[in-house]
Amino acid sequence: MPRFRMYIADFETTVDEDTINQKETEVWAYGISKLYDGTEDVTIGNNIGDFFSYFCHGKRAGRKIIYFTNLKFDGSFILDFLIRQKGFKAAYDEDIKEYDKKDIKPKTFTTVITDLGIWYNIIVNYEGYILEFRDTLKILPFSVKDLGPAFDCKFRKLELEYKGNMKAGGEITPEQRSYIRNDILVPKEALEKFFNEIGMADKPPLTIGQHALNDFKSVFTKEEYENYFPNLAQIPLDEALWDSPNVDAYVRRSYLGGWCYVNERYSGIEQGHTKVCDVNSLYPSVMRDHNNPMPVGLPILIRDPKEMLNHKNDYYFIRFKCKFSVLDGYLPFIQLKYDYNYRKNENIFTTKTSRAGEDIAWYKPTLTLSKTMFEMFIKSYKVEDFEFLDMIAFNTEEGLFDSYIDKWIQKKIEAGKSNNKVKRTIAKLMLNSLYGKFGKNPENCFKVPTIPDDDEEGIDYPYDIGPDGKPVYIPIASAITSYARRFTVTAAVENIDCFRYSDTDSIHLVCDKDYEPKGVTIHDSALSCWKIENETEHSIFVRQKTYIEWTGEDYDIKACGMPDRCKMLIAENLKGNLPFNDELFVDDKQIKLSHSEVEFMNNPIEISDFRQGLTVPGK
């Protein structure tokens, strides 16, 4: 049992039928339930003031932790209430650029909100009670809908029609109460199962990544760990020569995410039969592979190009300038995230620029690549006018993650055999949450909520820069993501004639049903192998994270930022069951449609209409 009180909470907010032009919104209902109280009790109220009052009774000692699923959304209402209605101030010291987290005075709060808009927590002193609001998504990255099956919960998320007199202080109907209750009891059960399984109910981690790193560190002594993973931000560089203030910043320029790419020859063109191949646990696969040695320890600084060959067996990070173009038979995978001439997610074909089809100039950018990406770059691109600048090399270690990966793979296998969904979900989370923690950025950029200067409605989130924090070890993060990118790109190139799309750990191949993907090993579960995840009858790939595939029963629609309801409308429209009235039946559920939704549904679209310019009610 925890030594302090924990709760799960949720807000329901007003939604107009015309969501695109909606000007205002408010909390019209809330739900709260205490973790580990042995009940299924949920307190439901109709205004945010009563929500805060709920926590202000009994002893003031100790901290109360309240979890929301998606704190970024619900937290914005919390801060608006505190700042606008209650006159609270951020406990922020402008001089030292830090929050005072040790002594949060009454009517003040602290936040952890990054400059990229990632919310971790809000801590507030409300009438002498210390309330900490956290995000379940940082430890259990699932929607409420997906949490239920993932953690084998008794309850499941319900659907709610957002119509009627929904406003603060209003009546809450029995149907609405059932919806709110389930939205609370699903994550409540999942959190309790998670904390019980990891044995940390008395000291819950803020993120799953931090818990994974702590578990990994437990096999090292403090001295061993610091020898393997020293603080590279404390090793300065001459910025005029290296274009970076320290070794961490230098290596960080080589750090890439997953490879997400649409074969541009086929973008927006309807395709036929498609095989979807997924890697079994991509990041754990490359971490466990002894052909992928990992950089460790202190750096070796190299400015003389003649010294390069002396370190070809080390794991290095190289900075250079050149002109380049993709060779025939290969695919683009180089991104220049720190060059404003290119989009951060752009996979670059060539640095030759053109206008009206006429070549006009070569651009010679500066690149910083890991050893893995550099070797692949030389193989995949035509390189001209190469200019070596410098390099940082590291000794390597094999099998660094063997015990960690083996431990959680075994737990995953055992959970599968016993059909224990909770243990299997947690094992998968632990396998996939470690590598990213090594990439933690020491730059302490964060947002400080405040009233806008012009005193307009809402809250401003200007960001500030405080003292740098401590990184973990960026060479490891860069090496792992490089190995993973190489694994996926190599498979796509092997099947280039039928390759259409990839997103990190998948390749989508348009091919005959009896086609056997080249250069890959097919297995349902083994590491470093691929499985045939799906076969679709027809598909269309528009851009990164935007495509449709017909599975034979339904349309699998991916569109970053598109609400699930919009995807449902597109899928049902494509099925062509005209005419539509004011309701749909999807998965045996009755869904009421608005006037604009009925109008959209009775104007048939085709899969080729899934492109820039398509307008769907609600987004």
Coordinates of C-alpha atoms in Angstrom, one line a residue:
M1 CA 0.0 0.0 0.0
P2 CA 1.3 3.5 -0.8
R3 CA 2.4 5.8 2.1
F4 CA 0.6 8.7 0.6
R5 CA -2.8 9.2 -1.1
M6 CA -3.2 8.7 -4.9
Y7 CA -6.2 9.5 -7.1
I8 CA -7.3 9.2 -10.7
A9 CA -9.3 12.1 -12.1
D10 CA -10.8 13.3 -15.4
F11 CA -12.5 16.4 -16.8
E12 CA -15.4 16.6 -19.3
T13 CA -15.4 19.8 -21.2
T14 CA -18.0 21.6 -23.4
V15 CA -17.9 20.8 -27.1
D16 CA -19.8 22.8 -29.7
E17 CA -21.2 21.0 -32.8
D18 CA -19.1 23.5 -34.8
T19 CA -15.8 22.5 -33.2
I20 CA -13.7 24.3 -35.8
N21 CA -15.1 27.7 -34.8
Q22 CA -15.6 27.0 -31.1
K23 CA -14.5 30.0 -29.1
E24 CA -14.9 29.0 -25.5
T25 CA -14.9 25.8 -23.4
E26 CA -15.2 24.9 -19.7
V27 CA -15.3 22.0 -17.3
W28 CA -18.9 20.8 -17.0
A29 CA -18.1 17.6 -15.1
Y30 CA -15.3 15.8 -13.2
G31 CA -14.7 12.4 -11.8
I32 CA -12.4 11.4 -9.0
S33 CA -11.6 8.0 -7.4
K34 CA -9.0 7.1 -4.8
L35 CA -6.5 4.4 -5.7
Y36 CA -6.1 1.4 -3.4
D37 CA -9.4 2.1 -1.5
G38 CA -10.8 -1.3 -2.5
T39 CA -13.9 0.1 -4.0
E40 CA -15.4 1.1 -7.3
D41 CA -16.6 4.4 -5.9
V42 CA -16.3 7.5 -8.1
T43 CA -17.1 11.0 -7.0
I44 CA -18.7 13.1 -9.8
G45 CA -19.3 16.8 -9.8
N46 CA -20.2 19.6 -12.2
N47 CA -17.7 22.4 -11.7
I48 CA -13.9 22.8 -11.3
G49 CA -14.2 24.6 -8.0
D50 CA -15.8 21.6 -6.3
F51 CA -13.1 19.5 -7.8
F52 CA -10.4 21.3 -5.8
S53 CA -12.5 21.4 -2.7
Y54 CA -12.7 17.6 -2.8
F55 CA -9.0 17.3 -1.8
C56 CA -9.1 20.0 0.9
H57 CA -10.2 18.0 4.0
G58 CA -8.6 16.1 6.7
K59 CA -4.9 16.4 7.6
R60 CA -2.8 18.8 5.5
A61 CA 0.4 16.7 5.9
G62 CA 1.7 14.7 2.9
R63 CA 1.3 15.1 -0.8
K64 CA -1.8 14.0 -2.8
I65 CA -1.0 12.7 -6.3
I66 CA -3.8 13.0 -8.8
Y67 CA -3.4 11.3 -12.2
F68 CA -5.0 12.5 -15.4
T69 CA -4.9 10.7 -18.7
N70 CA -3.5 13.5 -20.9
L71 CA -2.5 16.1 -18.4
K72 CA -1.7 18.5 -21.3
F73 CA -5.4 18.8 -22.0
D74 CA -6.9 18.7 -18.5
G75 CA -3.9 20.6 -17.0
S76 CA -4.7 23.7 -19.1
F77 CA -8.1 24.0 -17.3
I78 CA -6.4 23.5 -13.9
L79 CA -3.9 26.3 -14.6
D80 CA -6.6 28.6 -16.1
F81 CA -8.7 28.1 -13.0
L82 CA -5.8 28.7 -10.6
I83 CA -4.4 31.7 -12.4
R84 CA -7.5 33.4 -13.8
Q85 CA -10.0 32.7 -11.1
K86 CA -7.9 32.2 -8.0
G87 CA -5.0 34.6 -8.6
F88 CA -2.3 31.9 -8.1
K89 CA 1.3 32.6 -9.3
A90 CA 4.0 30.4 -10.5
A91 CA 6.6 29.8 -7.7
Y92 CA 9.3 30.9 -10.2
D93 CA 12.5 32.8 -9.4
E94 CA 13.3 35.0 -12.4
D95 CA 16.9 35.6 -11.2
I96 CA 18.0 32.0 -11.0
K97 CA 15.6 30.7 -13.6
E98 CA 14.2 27.9 -11.4
Y99 CA 11.1 26.9 -9.6
D100 CA 11.1 26.8 -5.8
K101 CA 10.0 23.1 -5.4
K102 CA 11.1 22.6 -1.8
D103 CA 8.8 25.2 -0.3
I104 CA 5.7 25.8 -2.4
K105 CA 3.9 28.7 -0.6
P106 CA 0.1 29.1 -0.5
K107 CA -1.5 30.2 -3.8
T108 CA 1.6 29.2 -5.8
F109 CA 2.3 26.3 -8.1
T110 CA 5.2 24.8 -10.1
T111 CA 5.0 23.0 -13.4
V112 CA 7.2 20.7 -15.5
I113 CA 6.3 21.7 -19.1
T114 CA 9.0 21.5 -21.7
D115 CA 9.6 24.0 -24.5
L116 CA 8.1 21.4 -26.8
G117 CA 4.9 21.4 -24.9
I118 CA 5.3 18.1 -23.1
W119 CA 3.6 18.2 -19.7
Y120 CA 4.9 16.1 -16.8
N121 CA 3.3 17.5 -13.7
I122 CA 1.8 20.4 -11.8
I123 CA 2.3 20.9 -8.1
V124 CA 0.1 23.4 -6.3
N125 CA -0.3 24.6 -2.7
Y126 CA -4.1 24.9 -2.5
E127 CA -5.4 26.1 0.9
G128 CA -2.4 24.5 2.5
Y129 CA -2.8 21.1 0.7
I130 CA 0.0 20.1 -1.6
L131 CA -1.6 18.6 -4.8
E132 CA 0.5 17.1 -7.5
F133 CA -1.1 16.4 -10.8
R134 CA 0.6 13.8 -13.0
D135 CA 0.0 12.3 -16.4
T136 CA -0.8 8.5 -16.8
L137 CA 0.5 8.7 -20.4
K138 CA 4.0 9.2 -19.1
I139 CA 4.0 5.8 -17.5
L140 CA 1.2 4.0 -19.4
P141 CA 1.2 5.4 -22.9
F142 CA -2.3 4.2 -23.8
S143 CA -5.6 5.9 -24.4
V144 CA -8.4 5.0 -22.0
K145 CA -9.9 2.9 -24.8
D146 CA -6.7 0.9 -25.2
L147 CA -5.9 0.7 -21.5
G148 CA -8.9 -1.6 -20.8
P149 CA -7.8 -4.5 -23.0
A150 CA -4.0 -4.0 -22.4
F151 CA -4.4 -4.4 -18.7
D152 CA -7.4 -6.8 -18.8
C153 CA -9.6 -4.3 -16.9
K154 CA -13.0 -5.1 -15.7
F155 CA -14.4 -1.9 -17.1
R156 CA -14.1 -0.5 -20.7
K157 CA -14.4 3.0 -22.1
L158 CA -17.9 3.9 -23.2
E159 CA -19.1 6.3 -25.9
L160 CA -20.8 9.6 -25.1
E161 CA -22.8 11.8 -27.4
Y162 CA -21.7 15.4 -26.8
K163 CA -25.1 17.0 -27.2
G164 CA -27.5 18.7 -24.8
N165 CA -27.2 21.1 -21.9
M166 CA -23.6 20.4 -20.9
K167 CA -22.3 23.3 -18.8
A168 CA -20.7 24.0 -15.5
G169 CA -23.2 23.7 -12.7
G170 CA -25.7 21.8 -14.8
E171 CA -27.4 18.5 -14.3
I172 CA -25.4 15.3 -15.1
T173 CA -27.5 12.6 -16.7
P174 CA -27.3 8.9 -15.7
E175 CA -25.8 8.1 -19.1
Q176 CA -23.1 10.8 -18.6
R177 CA -22.4 9.5 -15.1
S178 CA -21.8 6.0 -16.5
Y179 CA -19.4 7.4 -19.1
I180 CA -17.5 9.4 -16.6
R181 CA -17.3 6.5 -14.1
N182 CA -15.8 4.2 -16.7
D183 CA -13.3 6.8 -17.8
I184 CA -12.1 6.8 -14.2
L185 CA -12.3 3.1 -13.3
V186 CA -10.3 1.9 -16.4
P187 CA -7.1 3.9 -15.6
K188 CA -7.6 3.4 -11.9
E189 CA -7.4 -0.4 -12.3
A190 CA -4.6 -0.2 -14.8
L191 CA -2.5 2.0 -12.5
E192 CA -3.0 -0.2 -9.5
K193 CA -2.0 -3.3 -11.5
F194 CA 1.0 -1.6 -12.8
F195 CA 2.3 -0.2 -9.5
N196 CA 1.6 -3.6 -7.8
E197 CA 3.5 -5.5 -10.5
I198 CA 6.6 -3.2 -10.4
G199 CA 6.5 -3.0 -6.6
M200 CA 6.5 0.8 -6.5
A201 CA 3.1 1.7 -5.1
D202 CA 4.9 3.7 -2.3
K203 CA 7.2 5.5 -4.7
P204 CA 5.5 5.7 -8.1
P205 CA 7.9 6.8 -11.0
L206 CA 7.1 9.9 -12.9
T207 CA 7.8 8.2 -16.3
I208 CA 8.1 4.6 -17.5
G209 CA 11.5 5.6 -19.0
Q210 CA 12.9 6.6 -15.6
H211 CA 11.7 3.3 -14.1
A212 CA 13.3 1.4 -17.0
L213 CA 16.6 3.2 -16.5
N214 CA 16.6 2.5 -12.8
D215 CA 16.0 -1.1 -13.5
F216 CA 18.9 -1.2 -16.0
K217 CA 21.3 0.6 -13.6
S218 CA 20.5 -1.9 -10.8
V219 CA 23.1 -4.4 -12.2
F220 CA 26.0 -1.9 -12.0
T221 CA 27.8 -0.5 -9.0
K222 CA 27.8 3.3 -9.0
E223 CA 31.5 3.4 -10.1
E224 CA 30.9 0.9 -12.9
Y225 CA 27.9 2.9 -14.2
E226 CA 29.8 6.2 -14.2
N227 CA 32.7 4.7 -16.0
Y228 CA 30.5 3.4 -18.7
F229 CA 28.3 6.5 -19.0
P230 CA 30.2 9.6 -17.9
N231 CA 28.6 13.0 -18.1
L232 CA 29.6 14.2 -21.5
A233 CA 28.1 17.7 -21.0
Q234 CA 30.9 18.3 -18.6
I235 CA 33.6 17.8 -21.2
P236 CA 33.9 21.2 -22.9
L237 CA 34.9 21.8 -26.6
D238 CA 36.3 25.0 -28.3
E239 CA 33.0 26.1 -29.9
A240 CA 34.8 28.1 -32.5
L241 CA 36.5 24.9 -33.8
W242 CA 33.9 22.2 -33.0
D243 CA 30.7 24.2 -33.4
S244 CA 29.5 22.7 -30.1
P245 CA 30.1 23.8 -26.5
N246 CA 30.6 20.2 -25.2
V247 CA 30.8 16.6 -26.3
D248 CA 27.1 15.9 -25.5
A249 CA 26.0 18.7 -27.7
Y250 CA 28.3 17.5 -30.5
V251 CA 27.1 13.9 -30.5
R252 CA 23.4 15.0 -30.1
R253 CA 23.4 16.4 -33.6
S254 CA 23.7 12.8 -34.9
Y255 CA 20.6 11.7 -32.9
L256 CA 17.8 10.6 -35.2
G257 CA 14.3 9.2 -34.6
G258 CA 12.6 6.5 -36.6
W259 CA 12.7 6.4 -40.4
C260 CA 9.2 7.5 -41.7
Y261 CA 9.1 7.7 -45.5
V262 CA 6.6 7.5 -48.4
N263 CA 8.0 6.3 -51.7
E264 CA 7.4 9.6 -53.6
R265 CA 6.8 7.9 -56.9
Y266 CA 3.6 6.5 -55.6
S267 CA 2.5 9.2 -53.1
G268 CA -1.3 9.8 -53.4
I269 CA -1.8 7.0 -56.0
E270 CA -4.1 4.2 -55.1
Q271 CA -2.3 0.9 -54.7
G272 CA -3.2 -2.8 -54.9
H273 CA -2.5 -5.8 -52.6
T274 CA -0.2 -4.8 -49.8
K275 CA 1.9 -6.8 -47.3
V276 CA 2.6 -5.0 -44.0
C277 CA 5.8 -6.3 -42.4
D278 CA 6.6 -5.3 -38.8
V279 CA 9.9 -5.9 -36.9
N280 CA 9.5 -7.8 -33.7
S281 CA 10.6 -5.3 -31.0
L282 CA 12.9 -3.3 -33.2
Y283 CA 14.8 -1.4 -30.5
P284 CA 15.3 -4.3 -28.2
S285 CA 16.4 -6.3 -31.3
V286 CA 19.3 -4.0 -32.2
M287 CA 20.2 -3.5 -28.5
R288 CA 20.5 -7.3 -28.1
D289 CA 22.4 -8.0 -31.4
H290 CA 26.2 -8.5 -30.7
N291 CA 26.9 -7.2 -34.2
N292 CA 25.9 -3.8 -32.9
P293 CA 28.6 -2.8 -30.4
M294 CA 27.7 0.2 -28.2
P295 CA 29.9 3.3 -27.5
V296 CA 30.9 3.7 -23.9
G297 CA 33.3 5.7 -21.7
L298 CA 35.2 8.9 -22.3
P299 CA 35.6 10.4 -25.8
I300 CA 38.6 10.6 -28.1
L301 CA 38.8 13.9 -29.9
I302 CA 40.1 13.9 -33.5
R303 CA 40.8 16.9 -35.7
D304 CA 43.4 15.4 -38.0
P305 CA 41.8 13.5 -40.9
K306 CA 44.9 11.2 -41.0
E307 CA 43.8 9.9 -37.6
M308 CA 40.4 8.7 -38.9
L309 CA 41.8 5.3 -39.9
N310 CA 43.3 4.6 -36.5
H311 CA 39.7 4.7 -35.1
K312 CA 37.8 2.8 -37.7
N313 CA 37.0 0.0 -35.2
D314 CA 35.8 2.5 -32.5
Y315 CA 32.3 3.8 -32.6
Y316 CA 32.7 7.4 -33.8
F317 CA 30.6 10.4 -34.6
I318 CA 31.9 12.4 -37.6
R319 CA 31.2 16.0 -38.8
F320 CA 31.8 16.8 -42.4
K321 CA 30.6 18.9 -45.4
C322 CA 29.7 17.6 -48.8
K323 CA 27.3 17.6 -51.8
F324 CA 25.3 14.5 -52.2
S325 CA 22.5 12.7 -54.2
V326 CA 20.8 9.3 -53.7
L327 CA 22.2 6.6 -55.9
D328 CA 19.9 4.5 -58.2
G329 CA 18.5 1.6 -56.3
Y330 CA 18.7 3.2 -52.9
L331 CA 16.3 5.3 -50.8
P332 CA 16.8 8.6 -48.9
F333 CA 17.2 8.5 -45.2
I334 CA 19.4 11.5 -44.3
Q335 CA 17.8 14.3 -42.4
L336 CA 19.3 17.7 -41.6
K337 CA 17.4 18.6 -38.5
Y338 CA 19.7 21.5 -37.6
D339 CA 19.7 23.0 -41.1
Y340 CA 17.0 25.6 -41.7
N341 CA 17.1 24.9 -45.5
Y342 CA 15.2 21.6 -44.9
R343 CA 12.2 20.5 -42.9
K344 CA 13.3 18.5 -39.8
N345 CA 11.5 15.4 -41.0
E346 CA 12.6 15.6 -44.6
N347 CA 14.4 12.6 -46.1
I348 CA 16.8 14.3 -48.5
F349 CA 17.3 13.1 -52.1
T350 CA 19.9 15.6 -53.1
T351 CA 21.5 18.9 -52.2
K352 CA 21.3 20.1 -55.8
T353 CA 18.6 22.8 -56.0
S354 CA 16.5 23.6 -59.0
R355 CA 13.9 26.0 -60.4
A356 CA 11.4 25.1 -63.1
G357 CA 13.2 21.8 -63.6
E358 CA 16.6 23.5 -64.3
D359 CA 19.5 22.7 -62.0
I360 CA 20.9 26.0 -60.6
A361 CA 23.2 25.3 -57.7
W362 CA 24.7 22.7 -55.4
Y363 CA 24.3 23.2 -51.7
K364 CA 27.1 21.9 -49.4
P365 CA 25.6 21.3 -45.9
T366 CA 27.3 20.2 -42.7
L367 CA 26.4 16.8 -41.4
T368 CA 27.1 15.1 -38.1
L369 CA 26.5 11.3 -38.4
S370 CA 27.1 8.3 -36.3
K371 CA 29.4 5.6 -37.6
T372 CA 26.4 3.5 -38.6
M373 CA 24.8 6.2 -40.6
F374 CA 28.0 7.4 -42.1
E375 CA 28.9 4.0 -43.5
M376 CA 25.4 3.7 -44.9
F377 CA 25.5 7.2 -46.3
I378 CA 28.7 6.5 -48.3
K379 CA 27.1 3.4 -49.7
S380 CA 23.7 5.0 -50.6
Y381 CA 24.6 8.4 -51.8
K382 CA 26.8 9.9 -54.5
V383 CA 29.2 12.1 -52.5
E384 CA 31.1 15.0 -54.0
D385 CA 33.5 17.6 -52.6
F386 CA 33.9 15.8 -49.2
E387 CA 35.4 17.9 -46.5
F388 CA 36.3 16.3 -43.1
L389 CA 35.9 18.6 -40.1
D390 CA 36.3 16.5 -37.0
M391 CA 35.4 13.3 -35.2
I392 CA 34.7 12.0 -31.7
A393 CA 35.3 8.3 -31.1
F394 CA 34.5 6.0 -28.2
N395 CA 35.5 2.5 -27.1
T396 CA 32.8 -0.1 -27.6
E397 CA 31.2 -2.8 -25.5
E398 CA 29.2 -5.9 -26.7
G399 CA 26.4 -7.4 -24.8
L400 CA 25.8 -4.3 -22.7
F401 CA 22.0 -4.8 -22.7
D402 CA 21.9 -8.6 -22.7
S403 CA 20.8 -9.2 -19.1
Y404 CA 18.2 -6.4 -19.3
I405 CA 16.7 -7.5 -22.6
D406 CA 16.8 -11.2 -21.7
K407 CA 15.1 -10.6 -18.4
W408 CA 12.1 -8.7 -19.9
I409 CA 11.9 -11.0 -23.0
Q410 CA 11.6 -13.9 -20.6
K411 CA 8.9 -12.2 -18.6
K412 CA 7.0 -11.4 -21.8
I413 CA 7.2 -15.0 -23.0
E414 CA 6.1 -16.4 -19.6
A415 CA 3.2 -13.9 -19.5
G416 CA 2.2 -15.0 -23.0
K417 CA 2.1 -18.7 -22.0
S418 CA 0.0 -17.9 -18.9
N419 CA -2.2 -15.4 -20.8
N420 CA -1.4 -12.7 -18.3
K421 CA -2.1 -9.5 -20.2
V422 CA -0.9 -7.2 -17.4
K423 CA 2.6 -8.8 -17.1
R424 CA 2.9 -9.0 -20.9
T425 CA 2.0 -5.3 -21.4
I426 CA 4.5 -4.2 -18.7
A427 CA 7.3 -6.4 -20.2
K428 CA 6.7 -4.8 -23.6
L429 CA 6.8 -1.3 -22.0
M430 CA 10.0 -2.1 -20.2
L431 CA 11.6 -3.4 -23.4
N432 CA 10.7 -0.3 -25.4
S433 CA 11.2 2.4 -22.8
L434 CA 14.9 2.2 -22.0
Y435 CA 16.7 3.4 -25.1
G436 CA 15.1 6.8 -25.3
K437 CA 16.1 7.7 -21.7
F438 CA 19.7 7.7 -22.9
G439 CA 18.8 10.6 -25.2
K440 CA 17.6 12.9 -22.3
N441 CA 18.5 16.5 -23.2
P442 CA 20.4 18.4 -20.5
E443 CA 19.2 21.7 -21.9
N444 CA 16.6 22.9 -19.3
C445 CA 14.1 24.7 -21.5
F446 CA 10.6 25.0 -19.9
K447 CA 7.4 26.9 -20.1
V448 CA 6.2 29.2 -17.3
P449 CA 2.4 29.7 -17.4
T450 CA 1.2 33.2 -17.0
I451 CA -1.5 35.7 -17.9
P452 CA -0.9 37.2 -21.4
D453 CA 0.6 40.6 -21.6
D454 CA -2.5 41.9 -23.3
D455 CA -4.7 40.3 -20.6
E456 CA -6.6 38.4 -23.3
E457 CA -8.5 35.2 -22.3
G458 CA -6.5 32.1 -21.7
I459 CA -3.0 31.5 -20.4
D460 CA 0.3 32.2 -22.1
Y461 CA 3.1 29.6 -22.0
P462 CA 6.4 31.5 -22.7
Y463 CA 9.4 29.4 -22.3
D464 CA 12.6 30.2 -20.4
I465 CA 16.0 28.5 -20.1
G466 CA 17.4 27.5 -16.7
P467 CA 20.6 25.8 -15.6
D468 CA 21.5 22.7 -17.6
G469 CA 20.5 19.4 -16.1
K470 CA 22.4 16.1 -16.3
P471 CA 22.2 14.0 -19.5
V472 CA 22.3 10.2 -19.4
Y473 CA 24.6 9.2 -22.3
I474 CA 23.7 10.4 -25.8
P475 CA 26.1 8.2 -27.8
I476 CA 24.1 5.1 -26.8
A477 CA 20.8 6.7 -27.9
S478 CA 22.3 7.8 -31.2
A479 CA 23.9 4.4 -31.8
I480 CA 20.6 2.5 -31.0
T481 CA 18.4 4.6 -33.3
S482 CA 21.1 4.4 -36.0
Y483 CA 21.2 0.6 -35.9
A484 CA 17.4 0.6 -36.0
R485 CA 17.2 3.0 -38.9
R486 CA 19.7 0.9 -40.8
F487 CA 17.7 -2.3 -40.1
T488 CA 14.5 -0.8 -41.6
V489 CA 16.1 1.1 -44.5
T490 CA 18.1 -2.0 -45.6
A491 CA 14.9 -4.1 -45.7
A492 CA 13.1 -1.4 -47.8
V493 CA 16.0 -1.2 -50.2
E494 CA 16.1 -5.0 -50.6
N495 CA 12.4 -4.8 -51.7
I496 CA 12.6 -1.4 -53.5
D497 CA 10.5 -2.4 -56.5
C498 CA 7.5 -3.0 -54.4
F499 CA 8.3 -0.7 -51.4
R500 CA 5.7 2.1 -50.8
Y501 CA 5.9 3.2 -47.1
S502 CA 7.8 2.8 -43.9
D503 CA 7.3 4.0 -40.3
T504 CA 10.2 3.1 -38.0
D505 CA 9.6 -0.6 -37.6
S506 CA 7.4 -1.4 -40.6
I507 CA 7.6 -1.7 -44.4
H508 CA 4.5 -1.7 -46.6
L509 CA 5.1 -3.7 -49.9
V510 CA 2.7 -3.6 -52.8
C511 CA 3.1 -7.1 -54.3
D512 CA 1.4 -10.4 -55.2
K513 CA 0.0 -12.5 -52.4
D514 CA 2.7 -15.2 -52.9
Y515 CA 5.6 -12.6 -52.8
E516 CA 8.2 -13.4 -50.2
P517 CA 10.0 -10.3 -48.9
K518 CA 13.7 -10.3 -49.7
G519 CA 16.5 -10.0 -47.2
V520 CA 14.3 -10.5 -44.1
T521 CA 13.7 -13.4 -41.8
I522 CA 10.0 -14.0 -41.1
H523 CA 9.1 -15.2 -37.6
D524 CA 6.1 -14.3 -35.3
S525 CA 8.2 -13.4 -32.3
A526 CA 12.0 -13.8 -32.5
L527 CA 14.1 -10.7 -32.1
S528 CA 15.7 -9.2 -35.3
C529 CA 12.9 -10.9 -37.4
W530 CA 9.9 -9.6 -39.2
K531 CA 6.3 -10.8 -39.1
I532 CA 3.6 -10.3 -41.7
E533 CA 1.4 -8.0 -39.6
N534 CA -1.4 -7.6 -42.2
E535 CA -2.3 -8.0 -45.9
T536 CA -4.6 -5.4 -47.4
E537 CA -6.6 -5.4 -50.7
H538 CA -5.9 -1.8 -51.6
S539 CA -4.2 1.3 -50.1
I540 CA -3.1 4.8 -50.6
F541 CA 0.0 6.5 -49.0
V542 CA -0.1 10.3 -48.9
R543 CA 2.7 11.4 -46.7
Q544 CA 4.4 10.6 -43.4
K545 CA 1.9 9.0 -41.0
T546 CA -1.0 9.6 -43.4
Y547 CA -2.4 6.7 -45.3
I548 CA -5.4 4.3 -45.7
E549 CA -5.3 0.5 -46.0
W550 CA -8.4 -1.7 -46.6
T551 CA -8.0 -4.8 -44.4
G552 CA -10.8 -6.7 -46.0
E553 CA -13.2 -5.8 -43.1
D554 CA -12.5 -2.2 -42.4
Y555 CA -10.3 0.8 -43.4
D556 CA -7.2 1.3 -41.3
I557 CA -6.8 5.1 -41.4
K558 CA -3.7 6.9 -40.2
A559 CA -3.6 10.7 -40.2
C560 CA -1.6 12.5 -37.5
G561 CA -3.8 14.8 -35.5
M562 CA -7.1 13.5 -36.9
P563 CA -9.7 12.5 -34.2
D564 CA -11.0 9.0 -34.2
R565 CA -14.5 10.1 -35.0
C566 CA -13.3 11.7 -38.2
K567 CA -11.5 8.5 -39.2
M568 CA -14.7 6.6 -38.4
L569 CA -16.7 8.9 -40.7
I570 CA -14.2 8.5 -43.5
A571 CA -14.3 4.7 -43.2
E572 CA -18.0 4.5 -43.1
N573 CA -18.3 6.9 -46.1
L574 CA -15.9 4.8 -48.1
K575 CA -18.0 1.7 -47.5
G576 CA -20.8 3.4 -49.4
N577 CA -23.8 2.3 -47.4
L578 CA -26.0 5.1 -48.7
P579 CA -28.3 6.8 -47.8
F580 CA -27.3 7.8 -44.2
N581 CA -29.7 9.2 -41.7
D582 CA -28.8 10.8 -38.3
E583 CA -27.3 7.6 -36.8
L584 CA -24.7 5.0 -37.5
F585 CA -24.1 1.5 -36.1
V586 CA -20.4 0.8 -35.8
D587 CA -19.3 -2.3 -33.9
D588 CA -22.8 -2.8 -32.6
K589 CA -22.8 0.7 -31.2
Q590 CA -25.3 3.4 -32.1
I591 CA -23.7 6.7 -33.0
K592 CA -25.7 9.9 -33.4
L593 CA -24.6 12.2 -36.2
S594 CA -24.8 15.9 -36.4
H595 CA -26.3 17.7 -39.4
S596 CA -22.9 18.4 -40.9
E597 CA -21.8 14.8 -40.4
V598 CA -25.0 13.5 -42.1
E599 CA -24.3 15.9 -45.0
F600 CA -20.7 14.6 -45.3
M601 CA -21.8 11.0 -45.2
N602 CA -24.3 11.4 -48.0
N603 CA -21.6 12.8 -50.3
P604 CA -19.6 9.7 -51.3
I605 CA -15.8 9.9 -51.4
E606 CA -13.3 7.6 -52.9
I607 CA -10.0 6.5 -51.4
S608 CA -8.2 8.8 -53.8
D609 CA -10.0 11.7 -52.1
F610 CA -7.8 11.1 -49.1
R611 CA -5.4 13.9 -49.7
Q612 CA -4.6 17.6 -49.0
G613 CA -7.9 19.5 -49.0
L614 CA -10.2 16.8 -47.7
T615 CA -12.5 18.4 -45.0
V616 CA -14.2 16.2 -42.4
P617 CA -16.7 17.5 -39.9
G618 CA -15.1 17.9 -36.5
K619 CA -11.6 18.8 -37.8

